[in-house]
Amino acid sequence: MKRARAIAACLAASLLAAGCGSGQAGSTGGDAFSFAIKSDPGLLDPAQVQNTNTYTALSLAYDTLVHVAPNGRVVSGLAKKWNVKPSSVTFTLRRGVTCGDGSPVTASTIAANVAHLTDPATRSPAYGVVVPAGLTAKRTTPPAP
């Protein structure tokens, strides 16, 4: 049960990689597509998702630490690897991952996003529902090779 909760927490936290991705999709500059949604998605803050239109827009705009493949397996997203323990998950980010403004995604970026979502001032409707109450994140130093 704790392992499932840790995986759920990592998936929820991975929603927080706001505006960040590998920069690979659409980087050639020539392709475009349109995606219709039924109404204005509203505030595009991943901590404030309250409806499916907002979630759909965010899922197209933001990358996540990991993804769930059609077969149910957890696969790489922004994280190249992860270590799941009963009460924590440690992610190692892929190199070259950037935010929409070109700045690098770092462990501190992800930790700051988790802090934003769990801050009582944010009043995230996801906190305590999709994101487990008490979720915390911090930058750690990877072990030497």
PDB file of C-alpha atoms in Angstrom:
ATOM      1  CA  MET A   1       0.000   0.000   0.000  1.00  0.00           C
ATOM      2  CA  LYS A   2       2.818   2.431   0.838  1.00  0.00           C
ATOM      3  CA  ARG A   3       4.493   1.646  -2.509  1.00  0.00           C
ATOM      4  CA  ALA A   4       1.262   2.430  -4.360  1.00  0.00           C
ATOM      5  CA  ARG A   5       0.924   5.669  -2.377  1.00  0.00           C
ATOM      6  CA  ALA A   6       4.535   6.611  -3.213  1.00  0.00           C
ATOM      7  CA  ILE A   7       3.938   5.953  -6.920  1.00  0.00           C
ATOM      8  CA  ALA A   8       0.697   7.961  -6.818  1.00  0.00           C
ATOM      9  CA  ALA A   9       2.568  10.795  -5.138  1.00  0.00           C
ATOM     10  CA  CYS A  10       5.281  10.761  -7.796  1.00  0.00           C
ATOM     11  CA  LEU A  11       2.714  10.826 -10.574  1.00  0.00           C
ATOM     12  CA  ALA A  12       0.851  13.678  -8.921  1.00  0.00           C
ATOM     13  CA  ALA A  13       4.068  15.581  -8.314  1.00  0.00           C
ATOM     14  CA  SER A  14       5.068  15.071 -11.908  1.00  0.00           C
ATOM     15  CA  LEU A  15       2.155  17.302 -12.916  1.00  0.00           C
ATOM     16  CA  LEU A  16       4.159  20.081 -11.371  1.00  0.00           C
ATOM     17  CA  ALA A  17       6.902  20.282 -13.943  1.00  0.00           C
ATOM     18  CA  ALA A  18       5.063  23.351 -15.187  1.00  0.00           C
ATOM     19  CA  GLY A  19       6.033  24.610 -18.604  1.00  0.00           C
ATOM     20  CA  CYS A  20       9.033  22.356 -18.770  1.00  0.00           C
ATOM     21  CA  GLY A  21       9.959  19.647 -21.223  1.00  0.00           C
ATOM     22  CA  SER A  22      12.709  18.244 -23.375  1.00  0.00           C
ATOM     23  CA  GLY A  23      12.182  20.794 -26.111  1.00  0.00           C
ATOM     24  CA  GLN A  24      12.072  17.969 -28.646  1.00  0.00           C
ATOM     25  CA  ALA A  25       8.438  18.174 -29.728  1.00  0.00           C
ATOM     26  CA  GLY A  26       7.885  20.882 -32.308  1.00  0.00           C
ATOM     27  CA  SER A  27      11.542  21.944 -32.217  1.00  0.00           C
ATOM     28  CA  THR A  28      11.794  21.771 -36.005  1.00  0.00           C
ATOM     29  CA  GLY A  29       9.496  24.763 -36.210  1.00  0.00           C
ATOM     30  CA  GLY A  30       7.507  23.626 -39.278  1.00  0.00           C
ATOM     31  CA  ASP A  31       4.714  21.519 -37.829  1.00  0.00           C
ATOM     32  CA  ALA A  32       1.585  22.704 -36.051  1.00  0.00           C
ATOM     33  CA  PHE A  33      -1.734  21.258 -34.984  1.00  0.00           C
ATOM     34  CA  SER A  34      -4.943  22.479 -33.432  1.00  0.00           C
ATOM     35  CA  PHE A  35      -6.686  20.812 -30.534  1.00  0.00           C
ATOM     36  CA  ALA A  36     -10.242  21.885 -29.712  1.00  0.00           C
ATOM     37  CA  ILE A  37     -11.528  21.929 -26.158  1.00  0.00           C
ATOM     38  CA  LYS A  38     -15.133  22.664 -25.205  1.00  0.00           C
ATOM     39  CA  SER A  39     -14.558  25.782 -23.090  1.00  0.00           C
ATOM     40  CA  ASP A  40     -11.946  28.148 -21.742  1.00  0.00           C
ATOM     41  CA  PRO A  41      -9.589  26.101 -19.555  1.00  0.00           C
ATOM     42  CA  GLY A  42      -9.212  28.999 -17.133  1.00  0.00           C
ATOM     43  CA  LEU A  43      -6.127  29.417 -14.974  1.00  0.00           C
ATOM     44  CA  LEU A  44      -3.308  27.238 -16.319  1.00  0.00           C
ATOM     45  CA  ASP A  45      -1.682  26.660 -12.945  1.00  0.00           C
ATOM     46  CA  PRO A  46      -1.244  22.898 -12.401  1.00  0.00           C
ATOM     47  CA  ALA A  47      -1.923  23.456  -8.700  1.00  0.00           C
ATOM     48  CA  GLN A  48      -5.360  24.865  -9.522  1.00  0.00           C
ATOM     49  CA  VAL A  49      -6.775  22.187 -11.854  1.00  0.00           C
ATOM     50  CA  GLN A  50     -10.502  21.922 -11.230  1.00  0.00           C
ATOM     51  CA  ASN A  51     -11.974  20.573 -14.462  1.00  0.00           C
ATOM     52  CA  THR A  52     -11.218  18.314 -17.397  1.00  0.00           C
ATOM     53  CA  ASN A  53     -10.731  21.187 -19.857  1.00  0.00           C
ATOM     54  CA  THR A  54      -7.957  22.642 -17.717  1.00  0.00           C
ATOM     55  CA  TYR A  55      -6.409  19.207 -17.195  1.00  0.00           C
ATOM     56  CA  THR A  56      -6.491  18.541 -20.957  1.00  0.00           C
ATOM     57  CA  ALA A  57      -4.818  21.869 -21.764  1.00  0.00           C
ATOM     58  CA  LEU A  58      -2.155  21.303 -19.097  1.00  0.00           C
ATOM     59  CA  SER A  59      -1.467  17.740 -20.227  1.00  0.00           C
ATOM     60  CA  LEU A  60      -0.697  19.074 -23.707  1.00  0.00           C
ATOM     61  CA  ALA A  61       1.389  21.998 -22.483  1.00  0.00           C
ATOM     62  CA  TYR A  62       3.488  20.460 -19.717  1.00  0.00           C
ATOM     63  CA  ASP A  63       5.685  17.414 -19.509  1.00  0.00           C
ATOM     64  CA  THR A  64       5.811  15.176 -16.440  1.00  0.00           C
ATOM     65  CA  LEU A  65       8.527  13.339 -14.550  1.00  0.00           C
ATOM     66  CA  VAL A  66       7.063   9.987 -15.559  1.00  0.00           C
ATOM     67  CA  HIS A  67       4.199   8.723 -17.705  1.00  0.00           C
ATOM     68  CA  VAL A  68       1.892   5.737 -17.479  1.00  0.00           C
ATOM     69  CA  ALA A  69       2.123   3.719 -20.693  1.00  0.00           C
ATOM     70  CA  PRO A  70      -0.963   2.048 -22.210  1.00  0.00           C
ATOM     71  CA  ASN A  71       0.144  -1.252 -20.668  1.00  0.00           C
ATOM     72  CA  GLY A  72       0.099   0.361 -17.190  1.00  0.00           C
ATOM     73  CA  ARG A  73       3.875   0.543 -16.761  1.00  0.00           C
ATOM     74  CA  VAL A  74       5.490   3.723 -15.463  1.00  0.00           C
ATOM     75  CA  VAL A  75       7.916   5.032 -18.096  1.00  0.00           C
ATOM     76  CA  SER A  76      10.395   7.892 -18.368  1.00  0.00           C
ATOM     77  CA  GLY A  77       9.324  11.490 -18.893  1.00  0.00           C
ATOM     78  CA  LEU A  78      11.517  14.304 -17.575  1.00  0.00           C
ATOM     79  CA  ALA A  79      13.123  11.758 -15.246  1.00  0.00           C
ATOM     80  CA  LYS A  80      15.524   9.268 -16.770  1.00  0.00           C
ATOM     81  CA  LYS A  81      15.304   7.019 -13.717  1.00  0.00           C
ATOM     82  CA  TRP A  82      13.629   6.828 -10.345  1.00  0.00           C
ATOM     83  CA  ASN A  83      13.932   4.814  -7.170  1.00  0.00           C
ATOM     84  CA  VAL A  84      10.699   3.999  -5.344  1.00  0.00           C
ATOM     85  CA  LYS A  85      10.822   3.253  -1.623  1.00  0.00           C
ATOM     86  CA  PRO A  86       7.843   2.704   0.678  1.00  0.00           C
ATOM     87  CA  SER A  87       7.664   6.359   1.720  1.00  0.00           C
ATOM     88  CA  SER A  88       9.632   8.246  -0.946  1.00  0.00           C
ATOM     89  CA  VAL A  89      10.594   8.432  -4.598  1.00  0.00           C
ATOM     90  CA  THR A  90      13.937   9.789  -5.821  1.00  0.00           C
ATOM     91  CA  PHE A  91      14.048  11.027  -9.418  1.00  0.00           C
ATOM     92  CA  THR A  92      17.120  11.612 -11.584  1.00  0.00           C
ATOM     93  CA  LEU A  93      16.348  14.142 -14.305  1.00  0.00           C
ATOM     94  CA  ARG A  94      17.345  13.717 -17.927  1.00  0.00           C
ATOM     95  CA  ARG A  95      20.012  16.102 -19.194  1.00  0.00           C
ATOM     96  CA  GLY A  96      18.992  18.953 -21.470  1.00  0.00           C
ATOM     97  CA  VAL A  97      15.463  19.344 -20.105  1.00  0.00           C
ATOM     98  CA  THR A  98      14.294  22.948 -20.277  1.00  0.00           C
ATOM     99  CA  CYS A  99      11.295  25.085 -19.409  1.00  0.00           C
ATOM    100  CA  GLY A 100       9.318  26.941 -22.067  1.00  0.00           C
ATOM    101  CA  ASP A 101      11.540  29.991 -21.565  1.00  0.00           C
ATOM    102  CA  GLY A 102      14.699  27.932 -22.208  1.00  0.00           C
ATOM    103  CA  SER A 103      15.863  27.839 -18.587  1.00  0.00           C
ATOM    104  CA  PRO A 104      17.035  24.434 -17.340  1.00  0.00           C
ATOM    105  CA  VAL A 105      14.779  22.191 -15.301  1.00  0.00           C
ATOM    106  CA  THR A 106      16.617  21.268 -12.118  1.00  0.00           C
ATOM    107  CA  ALA A 107      15.772  19.295  -9.023  1.00  0.00           C
ATOM    108  CA  SER A 108      15.258  22.667  -7.341  1.00  0.00           C
ATOM    109  CA  THR A 109      12.691  23.578 -10.034  1.00  0.00           C
ATOM    110  CA  ILE A 110      10.675  20.446  -9.286  1.00  0.00           C
ATOM    111  CA  ALA A 111      10.972  20.908  -5.509  1.00  0.00           C
ATOM    112  CA  ALA A 112       9.765  24.522  -5.844  1.00  0.00           C
ATOM    113  CA  ASN A 113       6.747  23.334  -7.845  1.00  0.00           C
ATOM    114  CA  VAL A 114       5.868  20.802  -5.135  1.00  0.00           C
ATOM    115  CA  ALA A 115       6.256  23.526  -2.495  1.00  0.00           C
ATOM    116  CA  HIS A 116       3.873  25.741  -4.502  1.00  0.00           C
ATOM    117  CA  LEU A 117       1.240  23.024  -4.718  1.00  0.00           C
ATOM    118  CA  THR A 118       1.455  22.092  -1.031  1.00  0.00           C
ATOM    119  CA  ASP A 119       1.611  25.683   0.276  1.00  0.00           C
ATOM    120  CA  PRO A 120      -1.648  26.408   2.142  1.00  0.00           C
ATOM    121  CA  ALA A 121      -1.692  29.869   0.526  1.00  0.00           C
ATOM    122  CA  THR A 122      -2.019  28.227  -2.907  1.00  0.00           C
ATOM    123  CA  ARG A 123      -5.279  26.567  -1.856  1.00  0.00           C
ATOM    124  CA  SER A 124      -4.806  23.798  -4.379  1.00  0.00           C
ATOM    125  CA  PRO A 125      -7.939  21.695  -4.840  1.00  0.00           C
ATOM    126  CA  ALA A 126      -5.631  18.761  -5.643  1.00  0.00           C
ATOM    127  CA  TYR A 127      -3.871  18.849  -2.270  1.00  0.00           C
ATOM    128  CA  GLY A 128      -5.126  16.064  -0.049  1.00  0.00           C
ATOM    129  CA  VAL A 129      -7.139  14.582  -2.941  1.00  0.00           C
ATOM    130  CA  VAL A 130      -4.843  13.769  -5.882  1.00  0.00           C
ATOM    131  CA  VAL A 131      -1.676  14.966  -4.162  1.00  0.00           C
ATOM    132  CA  PRO A 132      -1.211  13.282  -0.775  1.00  0.00           C
ATOM    133  CA  ALA A 133      -1.335  15.563   2.248  1.00  0.00           C
ATOM    134  CA  GLY A 134       2.142  15.995   3.679  1.00  0.00           C
ATOM    135  CA  LEU A 135       3.916  15.578   0.328  1.00  0.00           C
ATOM    136  CA  THR A 136       7.321  17.273   0.372  1.00  0.00           C
ATOM    137  CA  ALA A 137      10.195  17.484  -2.080  1.00  0.00           C
ATOM    138  CA  LYS A 138      13.818  18.486  -1.769  1.00  0.00           C
ATOM    139  CA  ARG A 139      16.892  18.545  -3.960  1.00  0.00           C
ATOM    140  CA  THR A 140      19.275  15.722  -3.150  1.00  0.00           C
ATOM    141  CA  THR A 141      22.836  15.122  -4.230  1.00  0.00           C
ATOM    142  CA  PRO A 142      23.106  12.069  -6.453  1.00  0.00           C
ATOM    143  CA  PRO A 143      25.527   9.363  -5.331  1.00  0.00           C
ATOM    144  CA  ALA A 144      28.959   9.337  -6.924  1.00  0.00           C
ATOM    145  CA  PRO A 145      29.237   6.976  -9.936  1.00  0.00           C
TER     146      PRO A 145
END
